[in-house]
CSV table of C-alpha atoms in Angstrom, one decimal:
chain,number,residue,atom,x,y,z
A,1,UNK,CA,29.6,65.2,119.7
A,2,UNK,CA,31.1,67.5,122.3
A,3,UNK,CA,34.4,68.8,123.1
A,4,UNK,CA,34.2,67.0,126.4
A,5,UNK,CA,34.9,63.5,124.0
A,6,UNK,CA,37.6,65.2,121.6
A,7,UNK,CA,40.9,64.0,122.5
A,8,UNK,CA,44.0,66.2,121.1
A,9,UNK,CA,48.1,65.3,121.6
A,10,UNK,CA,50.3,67.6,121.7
A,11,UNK,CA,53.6,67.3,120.6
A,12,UNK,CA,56.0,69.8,121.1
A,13,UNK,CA,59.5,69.5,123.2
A,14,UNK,CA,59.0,73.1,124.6
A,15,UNK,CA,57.4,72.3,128.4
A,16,UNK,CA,56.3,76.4,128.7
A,17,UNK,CA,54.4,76.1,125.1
A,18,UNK,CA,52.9,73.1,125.8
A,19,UNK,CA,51.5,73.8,129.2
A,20,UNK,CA,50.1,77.0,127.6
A,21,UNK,CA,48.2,74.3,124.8
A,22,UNK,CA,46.8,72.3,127.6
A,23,UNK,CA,45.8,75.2,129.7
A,24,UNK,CA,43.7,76.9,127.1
A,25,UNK,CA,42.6,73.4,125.4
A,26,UNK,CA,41.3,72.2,128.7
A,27,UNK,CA,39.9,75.4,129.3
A,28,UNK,CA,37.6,74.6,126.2
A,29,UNK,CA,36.8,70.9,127.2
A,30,UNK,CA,39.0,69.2,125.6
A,31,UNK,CA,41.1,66.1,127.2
A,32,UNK,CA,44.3,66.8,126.1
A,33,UNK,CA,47.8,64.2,126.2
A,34,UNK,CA,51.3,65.4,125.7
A,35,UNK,CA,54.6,63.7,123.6
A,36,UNK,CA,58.0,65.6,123.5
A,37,UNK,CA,59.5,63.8,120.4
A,38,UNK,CA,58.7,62.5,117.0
A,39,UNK,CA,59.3,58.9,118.2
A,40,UNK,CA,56.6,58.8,121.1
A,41,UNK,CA,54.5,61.0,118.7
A,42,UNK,CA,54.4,58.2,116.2
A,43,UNK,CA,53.8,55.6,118.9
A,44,UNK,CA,51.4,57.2,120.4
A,45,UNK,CA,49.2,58.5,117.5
A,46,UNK,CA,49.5,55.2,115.2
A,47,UNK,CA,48.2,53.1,118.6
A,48,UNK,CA,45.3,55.4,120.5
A,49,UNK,CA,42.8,57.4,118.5
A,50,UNK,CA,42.9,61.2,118.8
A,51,UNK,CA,40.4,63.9,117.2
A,52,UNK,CA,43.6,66.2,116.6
A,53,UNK,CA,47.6,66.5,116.6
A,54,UNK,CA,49.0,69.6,117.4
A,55,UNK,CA,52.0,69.0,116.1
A,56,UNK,CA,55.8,71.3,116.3
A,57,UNK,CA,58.0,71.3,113.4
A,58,UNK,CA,61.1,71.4,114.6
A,59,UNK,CA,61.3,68.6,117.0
A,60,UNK,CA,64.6,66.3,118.3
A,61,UNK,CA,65.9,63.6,116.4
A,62,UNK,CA,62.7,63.3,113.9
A,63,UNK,CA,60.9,66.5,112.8
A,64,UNK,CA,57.2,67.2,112.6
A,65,UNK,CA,57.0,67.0,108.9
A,66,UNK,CA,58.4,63.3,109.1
A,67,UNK,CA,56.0,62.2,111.5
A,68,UNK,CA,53.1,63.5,109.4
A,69,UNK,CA,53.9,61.7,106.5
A,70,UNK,CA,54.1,58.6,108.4
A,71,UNK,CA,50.6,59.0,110.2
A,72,UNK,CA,49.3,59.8,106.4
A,73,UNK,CA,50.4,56.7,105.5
A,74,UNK,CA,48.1,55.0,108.1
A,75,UNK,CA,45.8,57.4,109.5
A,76,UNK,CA,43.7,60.7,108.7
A,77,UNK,CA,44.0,62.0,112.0
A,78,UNK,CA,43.9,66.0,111.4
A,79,UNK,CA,46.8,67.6,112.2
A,80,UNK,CA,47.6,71.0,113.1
A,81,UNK,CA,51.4,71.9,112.7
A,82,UNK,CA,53.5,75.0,114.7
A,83,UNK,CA,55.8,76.5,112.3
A,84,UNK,CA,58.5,79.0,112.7
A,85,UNK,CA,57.4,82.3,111.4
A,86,UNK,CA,57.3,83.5,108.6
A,87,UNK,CA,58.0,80.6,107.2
A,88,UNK,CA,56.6,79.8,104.1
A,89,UNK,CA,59.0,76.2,103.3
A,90,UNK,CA,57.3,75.0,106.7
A,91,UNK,CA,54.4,75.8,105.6
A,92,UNK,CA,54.5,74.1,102.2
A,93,UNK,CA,56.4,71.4,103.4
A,94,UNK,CA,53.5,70.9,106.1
A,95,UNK,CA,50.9,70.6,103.3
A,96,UNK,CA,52.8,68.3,101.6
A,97,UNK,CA,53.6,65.9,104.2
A,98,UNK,CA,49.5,65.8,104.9
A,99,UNK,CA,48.8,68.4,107.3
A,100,UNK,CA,45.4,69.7,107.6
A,101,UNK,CA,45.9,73.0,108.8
A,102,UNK,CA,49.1,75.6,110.6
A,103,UNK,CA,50.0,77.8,113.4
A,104,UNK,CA,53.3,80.3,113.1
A,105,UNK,CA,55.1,81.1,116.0
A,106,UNK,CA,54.4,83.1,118.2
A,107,UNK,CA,50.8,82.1,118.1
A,108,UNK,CA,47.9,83.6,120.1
A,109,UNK,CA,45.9,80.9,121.8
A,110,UNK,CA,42.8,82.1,120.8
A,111,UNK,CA,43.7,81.3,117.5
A,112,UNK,CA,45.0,77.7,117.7
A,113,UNK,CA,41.2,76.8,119.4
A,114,UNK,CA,40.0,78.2,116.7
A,115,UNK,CA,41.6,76.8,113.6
A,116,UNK,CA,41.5,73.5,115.5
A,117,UNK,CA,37.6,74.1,115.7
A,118,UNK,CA,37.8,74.6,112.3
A,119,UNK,CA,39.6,71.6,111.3
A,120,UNK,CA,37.4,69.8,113.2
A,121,UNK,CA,34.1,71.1,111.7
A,122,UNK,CA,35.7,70.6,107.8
A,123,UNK,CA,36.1,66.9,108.6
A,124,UNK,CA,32.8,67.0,110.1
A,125,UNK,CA,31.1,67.8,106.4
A,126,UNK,CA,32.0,65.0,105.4
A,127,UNK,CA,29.6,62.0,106.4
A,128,UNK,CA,30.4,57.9,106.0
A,129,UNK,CA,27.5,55.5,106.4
A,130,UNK,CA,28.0,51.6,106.5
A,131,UNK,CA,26.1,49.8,104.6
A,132,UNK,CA,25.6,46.1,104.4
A,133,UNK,CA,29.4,45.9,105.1
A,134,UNK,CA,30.0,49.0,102.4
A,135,UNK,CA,31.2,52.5,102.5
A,136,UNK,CA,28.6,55.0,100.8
A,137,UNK,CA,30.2,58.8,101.3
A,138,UNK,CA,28.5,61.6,102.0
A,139,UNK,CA,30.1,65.1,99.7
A,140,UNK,CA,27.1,67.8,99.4
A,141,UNK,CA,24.6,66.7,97.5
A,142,UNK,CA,26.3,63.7,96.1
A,143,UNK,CA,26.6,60.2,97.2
A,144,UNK,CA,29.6,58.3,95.8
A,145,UNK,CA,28.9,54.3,96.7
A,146,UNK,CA,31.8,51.6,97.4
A,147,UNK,CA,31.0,50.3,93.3
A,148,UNK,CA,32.3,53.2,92.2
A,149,UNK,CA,28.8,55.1,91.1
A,150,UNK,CA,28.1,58.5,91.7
A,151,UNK,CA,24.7,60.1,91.8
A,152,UNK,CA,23.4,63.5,92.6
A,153,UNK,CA,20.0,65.3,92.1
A,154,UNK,CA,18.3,61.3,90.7
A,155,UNK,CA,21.3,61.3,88.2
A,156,UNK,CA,24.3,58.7,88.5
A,157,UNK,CA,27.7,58.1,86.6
A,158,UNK,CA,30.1,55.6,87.5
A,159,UNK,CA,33.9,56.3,88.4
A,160,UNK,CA,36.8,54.5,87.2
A,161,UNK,CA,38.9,53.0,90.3
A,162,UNK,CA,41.2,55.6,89.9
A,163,UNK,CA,39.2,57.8,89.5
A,164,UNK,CA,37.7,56.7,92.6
A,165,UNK,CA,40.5,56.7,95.0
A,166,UNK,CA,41.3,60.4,93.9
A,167,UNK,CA,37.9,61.6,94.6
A,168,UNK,CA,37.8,60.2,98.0
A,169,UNK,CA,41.6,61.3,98.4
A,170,UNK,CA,40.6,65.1,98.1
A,171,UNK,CA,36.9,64.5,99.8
A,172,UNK,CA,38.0,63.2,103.1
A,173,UNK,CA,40.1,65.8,103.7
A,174,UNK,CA,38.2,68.8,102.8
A,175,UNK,CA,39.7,72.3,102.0
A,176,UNK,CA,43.1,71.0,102.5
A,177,UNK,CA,45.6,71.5,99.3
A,178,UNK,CA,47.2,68.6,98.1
A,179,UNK,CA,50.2,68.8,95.7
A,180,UNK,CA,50.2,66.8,92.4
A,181,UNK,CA,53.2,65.4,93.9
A,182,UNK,CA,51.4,64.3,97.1
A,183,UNK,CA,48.7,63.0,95.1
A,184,UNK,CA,50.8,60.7,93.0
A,185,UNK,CA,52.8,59.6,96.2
A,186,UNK,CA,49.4,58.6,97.4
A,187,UNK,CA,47.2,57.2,95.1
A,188,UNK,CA,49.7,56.5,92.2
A,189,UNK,CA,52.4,55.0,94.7
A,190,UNK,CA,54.9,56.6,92.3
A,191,UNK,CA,54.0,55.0,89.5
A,192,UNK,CA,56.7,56.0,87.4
A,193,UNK,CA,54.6,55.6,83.9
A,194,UNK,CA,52.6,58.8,84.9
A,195,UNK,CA,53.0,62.3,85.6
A,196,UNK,CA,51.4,65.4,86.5
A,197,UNK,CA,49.8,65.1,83.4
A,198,UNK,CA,47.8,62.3,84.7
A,199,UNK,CA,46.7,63.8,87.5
A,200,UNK,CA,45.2,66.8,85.5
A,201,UNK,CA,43.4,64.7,83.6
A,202,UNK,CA,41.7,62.7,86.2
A,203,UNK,CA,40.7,65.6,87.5
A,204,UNK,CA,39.4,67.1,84.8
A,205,UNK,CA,37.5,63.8,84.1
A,206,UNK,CA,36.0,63.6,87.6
A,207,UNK,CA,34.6,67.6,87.0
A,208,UNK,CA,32.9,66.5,83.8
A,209,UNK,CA,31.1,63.6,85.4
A,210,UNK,CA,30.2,66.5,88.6
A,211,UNK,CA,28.9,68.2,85.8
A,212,UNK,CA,26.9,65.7,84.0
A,213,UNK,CA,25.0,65.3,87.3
A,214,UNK,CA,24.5,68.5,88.9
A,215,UNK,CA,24.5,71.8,88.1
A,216,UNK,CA,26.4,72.9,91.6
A,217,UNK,CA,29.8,71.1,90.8
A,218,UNK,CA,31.8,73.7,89.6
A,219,UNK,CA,33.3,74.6,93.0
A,220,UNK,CA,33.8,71.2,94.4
A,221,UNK,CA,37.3,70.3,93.8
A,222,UNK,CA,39.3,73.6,93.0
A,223,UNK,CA,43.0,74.7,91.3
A,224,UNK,CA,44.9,76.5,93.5
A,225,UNK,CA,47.5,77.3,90.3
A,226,UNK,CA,51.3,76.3,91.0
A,227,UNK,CA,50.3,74.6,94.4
A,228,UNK,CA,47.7,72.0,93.4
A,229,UNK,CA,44.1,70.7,94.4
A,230,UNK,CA,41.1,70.9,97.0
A,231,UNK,CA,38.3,69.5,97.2
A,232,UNK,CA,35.9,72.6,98.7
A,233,UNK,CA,32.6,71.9,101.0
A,234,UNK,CA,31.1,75.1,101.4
């Protein structure tokens, strides 16, 4: 697919930043819309289909880390969030609400096309193909099949549903750190009757049945210690 068919939206309420965005992004082929709030953000990304947000932190009236965790809830758009620099809270707070990647203020163009390139190259590695109505996904060199079973190298194992959802949680957005918090938010629901505690062991679980099947699992989903998880293509 080329550029000339990725679609980003801005949204940032500073007109000189976001006319530098759309001069650079269009300079690199890509069709680019604009929002100046969180509110026509929302509307705008939850009803049209975009490749990318670029999205500010520090919007009026609803902030950049609230609108991501609304698009999570319905969408895995990327997203790309502007932070204030030096700012590691944004930062965190960004990965937490379901950003894919960030920019700190004052940002070189340059940059920004190419962490969005990057972010768009991550989600790439990971492949989907419908199959008589099914989902069978693409991670590596393993398949993981809408039943649950996971095979690799002629071997399979088969997944507990929750075991399941997590692994396609991490996979479809590779490289990106998720929080245990996040991850019980998201495929718990806040299921008060777990913890932490059950997230490590899932995890652990899923490695062991990696490893039962292939002998190049050990990188696949990584600890980032204190911060979380990641599910790592290359």
């Amino acid at each position: 697919m080329g550029l000339q068919s990725h679609k980003i939206l801005i949204v940032e309420d500073e007109l000189r930043i976001r006319n530098l965005l759309r001069l650079y992004l269009e300079k690199e082929g890509f069709q680019v819309e604009e929002a100046t709030t969180g509110e026509s953000a929302l509307e705008k990304a939850l009803h049209f289909d975009y490749d990318l947000l670029i999205l500010d932190v520090m919007l009026p009236s609803m902030d950049g880390f609230f609108v991501t965790s609304r698009i999570r809830q319905y969408k895995t758009t990327p997203i790309l969030i502007l932070t204030a620099k030096d700012s590691e809270m944004d930062v965190i707070q960004g990965f937490e609400a379901g950003a894919d990647d960030y920019v700190t203020k004052p940002f070189s163009p340059r940059e920004v096309i190419y962490r969005i390139k990057s972010v768009m190259r991550r989600k790439q590695e990971v492949s989907y193909e419908y199959i008589n109505y099914g989902r069978r996904l693409r991670l590596r060199d393993f398949t993981v099949e809408e039943d649950h079973k996971l095979s690799s190298e002629g071997k399979e194992v088969h997944l507990t549903p929750k075991e399941y959802e997590l692994l396609l949680y991490l996979a479809t957005s590779p490289d990106k750190l998720f929080s245990r918090e996040n991850i019980l938010q998201n495929v718990w629901n806040y299921d008060y009757s777990v913890d932490y505690r059950t997230v490590d062991t899932h995890i652990k679980r899923i490695r062991e049945k990696l490893d039962d099947i292939s002998s190049d699992s050990s990188s696949l989903i990584k600890t980032v210690w204190g911060l979380g998880y990641k599910f790592e293509i290359n």
